PDB file of C-alpha atoms in Angstrom:
ATOM      1  CA  MET B   1      15.178 -14.258 -62.746  1.00 72.00           C
ATOM      2  CA  PRO B   2      17.343 -12.304 -60.206  1.00 83.00           C
ATOM      3  CA  LEU B   3      20.094 -14.197 -58.379  1.00 94.00           C
ATOM      4  CA  LYS B   4      19.243 -14.911 -54.691  1.00 97.00           C
ATOM      5  CA  PRO B   5      21.418 -14.841 -51.583  1.00 98.00           C
ATOM      6  CA  ALA B   6      22.640 -18.005 -49.826  1.00 98.00           C
ATOM      7  CA  VAL B   7      24.155 -19.235 -46.623  1.00 98.00           C
ATOM      8  CA  PHE B   8      26.897 -21.670 -47.292  1.00 98.00           C
ATOM      9  CA  ILE B   9      27.639 -23.595 -44.208  1.00 98.00           C
ATOM     10  CA  ASP B  10      30.193 -26.054 -42.880  1.00 98.00           C
ATOM     11  CA  ARG B  11      28.938 -29.143 -41.052  1.00 96.00           C
ATOM     12  CA  ASP B  12      31.438 -30.285 -38.509  1.00 95.00           C
ATOM     13  CA  ASP B  13      31.940 -27.936 -35.403  1.00 95.00           C
ATOM     14  CA  THR B  14      29.686 -25.459 -37.201  1.00 97.00           C
ATOM     15  CA  LEU B  15      26.265 -27.174 -37.189  1.00 97.00           C
ATOM     16  CA  LEU B  16      27.373 -30.387 -35.436  1.00 95.00           C
ATOM     17  CA  GLN B  17      29.374 -30.897 -32.368  1.00 94.00           C
ATOM     18  CA  ASP B  18      32.399 -32.892 -33.419  1.00 84.00           C
ATOM     19  CA  GLU B  19      34.880 -34.778 -31.222  1.00 76.00           C
ATOM     20  CA  GLY B  20      36.816 -36.293 -34.085  1.00 76.00           C
ATOM     21  CA  TYR B  21      35.663 -37.984 -37.099  1.00 77.00           C
ATOM     22  CA  MET B  22      31.995 -38.976 -36.846  1.00 82.00           C
ATOM     23  CA  THR B  23      31.275 -42.417 -38.117  1.00 83.00           C
ATOM     24  CA  ARG B  24      27.992 -43.254 -36.483  1.00 87.00           C
ATOM     25  CA  PRO B  25      24.596 -41.349 -36.553  1.00 90.00           C
ATOM     26  CA  GLU B  26      24.222 -41.644 -32.837  1.00 92.00           C
ATOM     27  CA  GLN B  27      27.323 -39.403 -32.592  1.00 91.00           C
ATOM     28  CA  VAL B  28      25.270 -36.446 -34.113  1.00 95.00           C
ATOM     29  CA  ARG B  29      24.663 -33.529 -31.821  1.00 96.00           C
ATOM     30  CA  LEU B  30      23.532 -30.054 -32.861  1.00 96.00           C
ATOM     31  CA  PHE B  31      24.929 -26.998 -31.376  1.00 96.00           C
ATOM     32  CA  PRO B  32      22.241 -25.173 -29.264  1.00 96.00           C
ATOM     33  CA  GLY B  33      20.456 -22.671 -31.410  1.00 97.00           C
ATOM     34  CA  THR B  34      21.273 -24.337 -34.741  1.00 97.00           C
ATOM     35  CA  LEU B  35      17.776 -25.288 -35.725  1.00 98.00           C
ATOM     36  CA  ASP B  36      16.321 -21.764 -34.924  1.00 98.00           C
ATOM     37  CA  ALA B  37      19.254 -20.162 -36.857  1.00 98.00           C
ATOM     38  CA  LEU B  38      18.700 -22.152 -39.958  1.00 98.00           C
ATOM     39  CA  LEU B  39      14.841 -21.629 -39.919  1.00 98.00           C
ATOM     40  CA  THR B  40      15.488 -17.947 -39.519  1.00 98.00           C
ATOM     41  CA  PHE B  41      17.605 -17.809 -42.545  1.00 98.00           C
ATOM     42  CA  GLN B  42      15.232 -20.024 -44.553  1.00 98.00           C
ATOM     43  CA  GLU B  43      12.276 -17.682 -43.462  1.00 98.00           C
ATOM     44  CA  ALA B  44      14.357 -14.697 -44.568  1.00 98.00           C
ATOM     45  CA  GLY B  45      14.459 -16.245 -48.092  1.00 97.00           C
ATOM     46  CA  LEU B  46      17.956 -17.406 -47.881  1.00 98.00           C
ATOM     47  CA  THR B  47      19.169 -20.535 -49.663  1.00 98.00           C
ATOM     48  CA  LEU B  48      20.974 -23.077 -47.444  1.00 98.00           C
ATOM     49  CA  VAL B  49      23.838 -24.993 -48.866  1.00 98.00           C
ATOM     50  CA  LEU B  50      26.013 -27.437 -46.851  1.00 98.00           C
ATOM     51  CA  VAL B  51      29.676 -27.507 -47.968  1.00 98.00           C
ATOM     52  CA  SER B  52      31.798 -29.976 -46.092  1.00 96.00           C
ATOM     53  CA  ASN B  53      35.269 -31.548 -46.453  1.00 93.00           C
ATOM     54  CA  GLN B  54      35.054 -35.292 -45.460  1.00 92.00           C
ATOM     55  CA  SER B  55      38.605 -36.502 -45.851  1.00 88.00           C
ATOM     56  CA  GLY B  56      37.944 -39.501 -43.479  1.00 83.00           C
ATOM     57  CA  VAL B  57      36.492 -41.193 -46.652  1.00 86.00           C
ATOM     58  CA  GLY B  58      39.790 -40.610 -48.522  1.00 85.00           C
ATOM     59  CA  ARG B  59      41.684 -41.897 -45.559  1.00 87.00           C
ATOM     60  CA  GLY B  60      39.592 -45.066 -45.386  1.00 81.00           C
ATOM     61  CA  TRP B  61      38.397 -44.184 -41.947  1.00 83.00           C
ATOM     62  CA  PHE B  62      34.719 -44.337 -42.982  1.00 84.00           C
ATOM     63  CA  SER B  63      32.568 -44.731 -46.048  1.00 85.00           C
ATOM     64  CA  GLN B  64      30.389 -42.334 -48.182  1.00 88.00           C
ATOM     65  CA  GLY B  65      27.516 -44.434 -46.847  1.00 89.00           C
ATOM     66  CA  GLU B  66      28.469 -43.580 -43.327  1.00 89.00           C
ATOM     67  CA  VAL B  67      28.548 -39.814 -44.387  1.00 88.00           C
ATOM     68  CA  ARG B  68      25.094 -40.298 -45.765  1.00 92.00           C
ATOM     69  CA  ALA B  69      23.869 -41.921 -42.610  1.00 93.00           C
ATOM     70  CA  ILE B  70      25.172 -38.991 -40.564  1.00 93.00           C
ATOM     71  CA  GLN B  71      23.622 -36.579 -43.012  1.00 94.00           C
ATOM     72  CA  GLU B  72      20.278 -38.387 -42.640  1.00 96.00           C
ATOM     73  CA  ARG B  73      20.448 -38.069 -38.756  1.00 96.00           C
ATOM     74  CA  MET B  74      21.417 -34.471 -39.009  1.00 96.00           C
ATOM     75  CA  LEU B  75      18.369 -33.807 -41.216  1.00 97.00           C
ATOM     76  CA  GLU B  76      15.959 -35.603 -38.750  1.00 97.00           C
ATOM     77  CA  LEU B  77      17.386 -33.247 -36.038  1.00 97.00           C
ATOM     78  CA  LEU B  78      16.554 -30.269 -38.360  1.00 98.00           C
ATOM     79  CA  PRO B  79      12.854 -30.615 -38.875  1.00 98.00           C
ATOM     80  CA  GLY B  80      11.593 -27.920 -41.442  1.00 98.00           C
ATOM     81  CA  VAL B  81      15.181 -27.069 -42.645  1.00 98.00           C
ATOM     82  CA  GLU B  82      15.662 -27.576 -46.341  1.00 98.00           C
ATOM     83  CA  PHE B  83      19.218 -27.563 -47.816  1.00 98.00           C
ATOM     84  CA  ALA B  84      19.161 -26.723 -51.545  1.00 98.00           C
ATOM     85  CA  ALA B  85      22.222 -28.684 -51.873  1.00 98.00           C
ATOM     86  CA  LEU B  86      24.629 -30.830 -49.859  1.00 97.00           C
ATOM     87  CA  GLU B  87      28.118 -30.583 -51.177  1.00 96.00           C
ATOM     88  CA  TYR B  88      30.927 -32.900 -49.895  1.00 95.00           C
ATOM     89  CA  CYS B  89      34.747 -33.237 -50.772  1.00 94.00           C
ATOM     90  CA  PHE B  90      36.050 -36.743 -49.813  1.00 92.00           C
ATOM     91  CA  HIS B  91      39.680 -36.047 -50.948  1.00 92.00           C
ATOM     92  CA  LEU B  92      42.752 -35.795 -48.753  1.00 90.00           C
ATOM     93  CA  PRO B  93      44.395 -32.293 -48.401  1.00 88.00           C
ATOM     94  CA  GLU B  94      47.393 -33.523 -50.343  1.00 91.00           C
ATOM     95  CA  ASP B  95      45.161 -34.622 -53.339  1.00 91.00           C
ATOM     96  CA  GLY B  96      45.066 -30.923 -54.518  1.00 89.00           C
ATOM     97  CA  CYS B  97      41.302 -31.313 -55.267  1.00 91.00           C
ATOM     98  CA  PRO B  98      39.549 -28.037 -56.341  1.00 92.00           C
ATOM     99  CA  CYS B  99      36.499 -28.606 -54.424  1.00 92.00           C
ATOM    100  CA  ARG B 100      38.368 -29.123 -51.137  1.00 95.00           C
ATOM    101  CA  LYS B 101      38.040 -26.075 -48.776  1.00 97.00           C
ATOM    102  CA  PRO B 102      39.877 -23.590 -48.769  1.00 97.00           C
ATOM    103  CA  GLN B 103      39.263 -24.058 -52.709  1.00 97.00           C
ATOM    104  CA  PRO B 104      35.977 -22.667 -53.705  1.00 98.00           C
ATOM    105  CA  LEU B 105      34.621 -25.207 -56.237  1.00 97.00           C
ATOM    106  CA  MET B 106      31.839 -26.705 -54.010  1.00 97.00           C
ATOM    107  CA  ILE B 107      30.463 -23.149 -53.456  1.00 98.00           C
ATOM    108  CA  LEU B 108      30.923 -22.109 -57.135  1.00 98.00           C
ATOM    109  CA  ARG B 109      29.248 -25.302 -58.459  1.00 97.00           C
ATOM    110  CA  ALA B 110      26.137 -24.895 -56.070  1.00 98.00           C
ATOM    111  CA  ALA B 111      25.999 -21.090 -56.917  1.00 98.00           C
ATOM    112  CA  HIS B 112      25.928 -21.825 -60.614  1.00 97.00           C
ATOM    113  CA  ARG B 113      23.343 -24.605 -60.311  1.00 97.00           C
ATOM    114  CA  LEU B 114      21.075 -22.798 -57.911  1.00 98.00           C
ATOM    115  CA  GLY B 115      21.220 -19.258 -59.253  1.00 98.00           C
ATOM    116  CA  ILE B 116      22.909 -17.724 -56.242  1.00 98.00           C
ATOM    117  CA  ASP B 117      24.391 -14.106 -55.916  1.00 98.00           C
ATOM    118  CA  LEU B 118      27.676 -14.823 -54.251  1.00 98.00           C
ATOM    119  CA  SER B 119      28.278 -11.137 -53.376  1.00 97.00           C
ATOM    120  CA  ARG B 120      25.199 -11.224 -51.231  1.00 97.00           C
ATOM    121  CA  SER B 121      26.007 -14.580 -49.589  1.00 98.00           C
ATOM    122  CA  VAL B 122      27.714 -15.768 -46.683  1.00 98.00           C
ATOM    123  CA  MET B 123      30.235 -18.643 -45.878  1.00 98.00           C
ATOM    124  CA  VAL B 124      29.961 -19.791 -42.398  1.00 98.00           C
ATOM    125  CA  GLY B 125      32.438 -22.105 -40.724  1.00 98.00           C
ATOM    126  CA  ASP B 126      34.754 -22.710 -37.897  1.00 98.00           C
ATOM    127  CA  ARG B 127      38.191 -22.963 -39.691  1.00 97.00           C
ATOM    128  CA  ILE B 128      40.496 -20.819 -41.772  1.00 98.00           C
ATOM    129  CA  SER B 129      39.704 -23.183 -44.702  1.00 97.00           C
ATOM    130  CA  ASP B 130      36.051 -22.173 -44.538  1.00 98.00           C
ATOM    131  CA  VAL B 131      37.007 -18.499 -44.463  1.00 98.00           C
ATOM    132  CA  GLY B 132      39.353 -18.954 -47.480  1.00 98.00           C
ATOM    133  CA  ALA B 133      36.679 -20.812 -49.592  1.00 98.00           C
ATOM    134  CA  GLY B 134      34.152 -18.235 -48.959  1.00 98.00           C
ATOM    135  CA  ARG B 135      36.549 -15.347 -49.728  1.00 98.00           C
ATOM    136  CA  SER B 136      37.768 -16.984 -52.893  1.00 98.00           C
ATOM    137  CA  ALA B 137      34.173 -17.553 -54.022  1.00 98.00           C
ATOM    138  CA  GLY B 138      33.245 -13.833 -53.430  1.00 98.00           C
ATOM    139  CA  CYS B 139      31.131 -14.454 -50.328  1.00 98.00           C
ATOM    140  CA  LYS B 140      31.189 -12.588 -47.028  1.00 98.00           C
ATOM    141  CA  THR B 141      32.689 -14.809 -44.239  1.00 98.00           C
ATOM    142  CA  LEU B 142      31.534 -15.685 -40.837  1.00 98.00           C
ATOM    143  CA  LEU B 143      33.958 -17.621 -38.463  1.00 98.00           C
ATOM    144  CA  LEU B 144      32.431 -19.271 -35.556  1.00 98.00           C
ATOM    145  CA  SER B 145      35.239 -18.976 -32.937  1.00 97.00           C
ATOM    146  CA  ALA B 146      36.141 -16.963 -29.849  1.00 95.00           C
ATOM    147  CA  ASP B 147      39.849 -17.726 -30.305  1.00 97.00           C
ATOM    148  CA  GLU B 148      41.450 -14.331 -31.086  1.00 97.00           C
ATOM    149  CA  GLU B 149      44.423 -15.968 -32.591  1.00 97.00           C
ATOM    150  CA  LEU B 150      42.292 -17.997 -34.987  1.00 97.00           C
ATOM    151  CA  ILE B 151      40.261 -14.825 -35.721  1.00 97.00           C
ATOM    152  CA  LYS B 152      43.447 -12.810 -36.562  1.00 97.00           C
ATOM    153  CA  GLU B 153      44.847 -15.616 -38.801  1.00 97.00           C
ATOM    154  CA  ALA B 154      41.659 -16.292 -40.615  1.00 97.00           C
ATOM    155  CA  GLY B 155      40.692 -12.699 -41.123  1.00 98.00           C
ATOM    156  CA  PRO B 156      36.878 -13.242 -41.473  1.00 98.00           C
ATOM    157  CA  ASP B 157      34.382 -10.345 -42.266  1.00 98.00           C
ATOM    158  CA  HIS B 158      32.881 -11.192 -38.837  1.00 98.00           C
ATOM    159  CA  ALA B 159      33.484 -13.610 -36.089  1.00 98.00           C
ATOM    160  CA  VAL B 160      31.125 -14.862 -33.225  1.00 98.00           C
ATOM    161  CA  ALA B 161      31.198 -17.726 -30.837  1.00 97.00           C
ATOM    162  CA  SER B 162      28.181 -19.601 -32.301  1.00 97.00           C
ATOM    163  CA  LEU B 163      25.914 -19.741 -35.254  1.00 97.00           C
ATOM    164  CA  ALA B 164      23.002 -18.419 -33.047  1.00 97.00           C
ATOM    165  CA  ASP B 165      25.062 -15.375 -32.192  1.00 98.00           C
ATOM    166  CA  GLY B 166      25.651 -14.670 -35.955  1.00 98.00           C
ATOM    167  CA  VAL B 167      22.144 -14.768 -37.103  1.00 98.00           C
ATOM    168  CA  GLU B 168      21.505 -10.904 -37.186  1.00 98.00           C
ATOM    169  CA  TRP B 169      24.840 -10.280 -38.991  1.00 98.00           C
ATOM    170  CA  VAL B 170      24.054 -12.709 -41.643  1.00 98.00           C
ATOM    171  CA  LEU B 171      20.505 -11.343 -42.191  1.00 98.00           C
ATOM    172  CA  GLU B 172      21.987  -7.823 -42.445  1.00 97.00           C
ATOM    173  CA  VAL B 173      24.844  -8.620 -45.052  1.00 97.00           C
ATOM    174  CA  THR B 174      22.541 -10.716 -47.200  1.00 97.00           C
ATOM    175  CA  ARG B 175      19.937  -8.058 -47.569  1.00 91.00           C
ATOM    176  CA  GLY B 176      22.231  -6.379 -50.089  1.00 67.00           C
TER     177      GLY B 176
END
């Protein structure tokens, strides 16, 4: 069976508007165009994988149960969207965990399990660590930012202001 392309996507400030560490489901707000973008990817045959650092758990600010409650609310707001995997790292940056972005283990683990062609896949996020994880895993990278300094420092393959603005580019690069 041939390997398939995927969109690996960060959660906070990529799919969800984040004003700090979310601890309650009622804080969950999607960015405009998120649902349509994800449905378009899915309709194009792309596998969707969420990859998210959640160090607030390691810091004791919230629990894995609260992360799951936020996840459930996010999924309620995304009817018809099916994530093949939801990968989280709960460690602190100083823990040196190999799954914490910018390390690529969350991506590599999901790719192995799901039969994903990383060379035809894209990592989407809003931080340098997202770009670093995608690049280390062998994916193309899409940075969601209009900040020229951040774009220059991160060095993504492409940058746009929002996920909705990046749909056509993702579809183009995942066609292989």
